Amino acid sequence: MNKNSNRLLRICAVAAAALLSILSSPAADTSRNIFVFTQIRYEGDWDPYPGMWEEIISFLTTTTSVAAARERKIIAVGEGIFQTPVVWLFGKREFAPLSDAQVKILRDFFDRGGTMFIDDSSDSVESPFRRGIQREFARIFPGKRWERIPESHSIYRSFYLMRGPAGRVMRRDYLEGVLSGSRYAAVLSSNDIGGAWQKDKFGNYLYECVPLRDHQRWESHKLTVNFILYSLTGTYKSDAVHQPFIERKIRR
Amino acid sequence: MIIVFENIALMPIASIFASAAFYFAVIKSRAPVALRILRGSAIALALMSAAGMSVTFREEKPKKTLAALIDVSDSMFLSARSGDISRYFKKNLKSLESEYRVELFTFAGALKSIRPSQIYSLEKSGTTDIKGALRELTEVFGSGIDGILLFSDGVQTAADTGLPTGRNDTYGDIPVFALDVFSERGDVRDVSLADVKPPAFSFKGSRNELSLNVRSRGFNDLGAVVTLQMVTGDGSAREYVRISSSALTLREGDNPLNLPFVAAKTGRVQYRVIVSTFAGETTRENNSNTFAIDVLRDKLRVLYLCGRPSYEYAFLRDFLKNDFGIELVTFVILRNPENVALVPDEELSLIPFPGADVLMNRLTDFDVVIFENFTFERFGIYSPHFEALKKWVGEGGGFLMMGGENSFAGGGYARTPIADMLPVTIGQQKEPEETGQFAPVTADGDPELFHSGSGDVRGRQNLPKLDWIQIMSPRAGAKVPVKHPWARTASGEAAPVLALLDFRAGRTAALATNSTWRWRMGSADRAYETFWKNLLSWLASAHDDTARNIMGPPEKAIIGEDVEFLVKKLSPGGRISATVAGPDGRRETLKESGAGGDYAAFAFAPKTSGRHTIEITESVAGAALRKSFKSFVAGPYLADESSNLEVDREFLGRLARKTGGLYVSADMTAAEGGLPSEEISKRLKSSPRKGGKTSGEAAPTAVFFAAVVLVILAELTLRWKRYGLW
């Protein structure tokens, strides 16, 4: 089969499965222990890709056993953050500093097991958004730094086996994280993963992935699923029982 | 009085004549009876006179009393010494008893009186304390003993090995005669294990060291191997499994050694340590030593099977993985058969689900099994697997089923053996649900589940709300420590959020929700960790009992040396307090010296000899739940007798001299009589005795002749005067 056929087959499969998942997915409900796509709202450009979450949930429930709500939850940094342990933060521009109370809330959130995925959707390597993130996390975790997540980390193996990060544009060839205990409580991508998901109203992807186009988009989709599986399973794929299988597959 | 016949040889001839005379003169005679009696008496007296009989009256002189003290300690049996003693008495006891009054005792620690017949069946018993035996003998018999015959190799192992120093020792002044009856001559050649000191307890998988001493006499510069074995089985099925070994070059004297080993099995494990044997050793009995160690499981082992990734799985897995007291094996289904695989398998990190194999073959590796929202039918798990699981729980395992759309009846478990052991009853139809957040009711439940070492975690503020429950009825006999505030079962009782059941020798739990992660996210208190740790500990503790929750101390302890012991909390969140009562009844409260988590460690140095009793009280929320006890005996340091085999003749000689006695050499004991009587007699105590009659001899032969004449005259007179017979 050629590449176009593969692509068509993949699109059909996803569409069919998406239809099935829409029919079978639980209704919007934060109970029953199902995954809810929760996004942080703040003063600034907090929602660069409004339709992205639907694509993510559709893909997630089609390809994995994760049960997910067919809704997006939007919250501000406040007491409500403790209702969902996994949150997403998107942005591309500078944003206002958090209040001291918000800093404490986030610190408690991470201490109690919360996880945050941060996606920099800007156009530059050292973007204002990134600077804002580093500024606020220096307050949340004094003394801790953003560190490079090694490629052997379970975040790259939580569902798909990946050799590195992905995104719409490859500005950095690594993800960054802040450790809380033995897990990465916050993960930062500089490569605009959200942009690889966004579609127009006709269902076409809005943005080209640079430089590797469809392959890069596919990797971005896989990495997003890996984020979610990591948030729901932790370092499960680092357990000893998995290593021989994973090493064997990587070597092939 | 003693009757002596001097002319015994004449007795037969005189008897014949006397018999004939007696027949004709007495029996055949027609004379009156009185005359016949007199005639018979004359004949008898004449016979005695002919035999030269004499009667001697002598005084009963009391014999001196000797106490024979026979050492029956271990060292006397390792060599042939006890046999030497038996042979000595066999040869010389009659001779001794003819001269002395002999009282027999054995000693090895306590003094014990024995009969002569028991000398030939001596049994070993303990260690040597010569001074103690002498003291005890004096206290019991006072001044009734004139001398002591000591049969010992002089290998003293009591704490006080010095010589008696006179009246201050309350020993008295009885002379001791140390008899060297031992056949062995020349130097002892022996290799032995001494001072074997194992740890009182250990943790499975942890590295330990066995401290010991290889004592060598007569063997120098030789290679030897010390091997540690684990003992399994009993009787004819006993086996010795090699654990570790160490080679060393023997030097004359002590060769200390530390033998490392890892305890691989839990429970009270028997071990044996052995050292090489060599030709020419005095004995090989002291080349091995057995001991037992309590091996504990230091981690709670959990198998957690989950049907899909979720917040609950993420939080519980993270907690279990990061608790050092828990060893977790977990599998979560990441993809169901109906999910679309958009890439080849090589690009996925998925592995084959080994649930069937684990449930059938590896359950004994675990203490608790958790099923969360797990659809067994899709993954090759059938009734035999559940029968194995039920059997395992029935034999002491712990099982928890957590809520979810694929749990309980919704998961098809009603038609599996699982349904028989759950603390809730499940029907064929999926359970009704109560949705909406609720504050669980724990007020009248067991405080144990929510009690950490620092107090009740429910108390400070209400527990964060949970999301939903599946409504199920508790089984008869189940406890319901957590309830729903308004949801009711079909029978009208409060619907359980958590139900617990003792199932045969194991335990099961049903958690009707999978939203406990909210306790973690919703509260700064440690309610989540406390609840889960306590619940899992409860599930894993079915076969723990009060008799086994104190690990260590050794059965015998040494005064002044620390006795360490470990207490396992049987109650999650329990607080342990320990006291030790000494032999004098005084009690001492101990402070925890370490451990933490499920264990509390204590150390105590006994100050007095005797039995000490440890009392453990476990409390929850200030209320004492249970007590447990264990005893040990403390005493002075006792050197290892089995490895010191030489006869200490020098000590025996000094003891004899000090007490005014005599060291009786082997030549003297081998001679006739077994004792140099004169030398002994000179040294014996002169105890005052009650007086007897004075001695003298009376009634020589002439007396009998005179008596014959008198009797004949009496007969003649009677004939003439009474009967007119001439």
PDB file of C-alpha atoms in Angstrom, chain B residues 716 719-721 724-726:
ATOM      1  CA  LEU B 716      22.363 -85.505 138.370  1.00  0.00           C
ATOM      2  CA  ARG B 719      17.691 -87.243 139.139  1.00  0.00           C
ATOM      3  CA  TRP B 720      18.524 -87.829 142.785  1.00  0.00           C
ATOM      4  CA  LYS B 721      16.375 -85.252 144.450  1.00  0.00           C
ATOM      5  CA  GLY B 724      15.001 -90.635 142.762  1.00  0.00           C
ATOM      6  CA  LEU B 725      16.731 -92.008 139.735  1.00  0.00           C
ATOM      7  CA  TRP B 726      20.167 -93.591 140.219  1.00  0.00           C
TER       8      TRP B 726
END
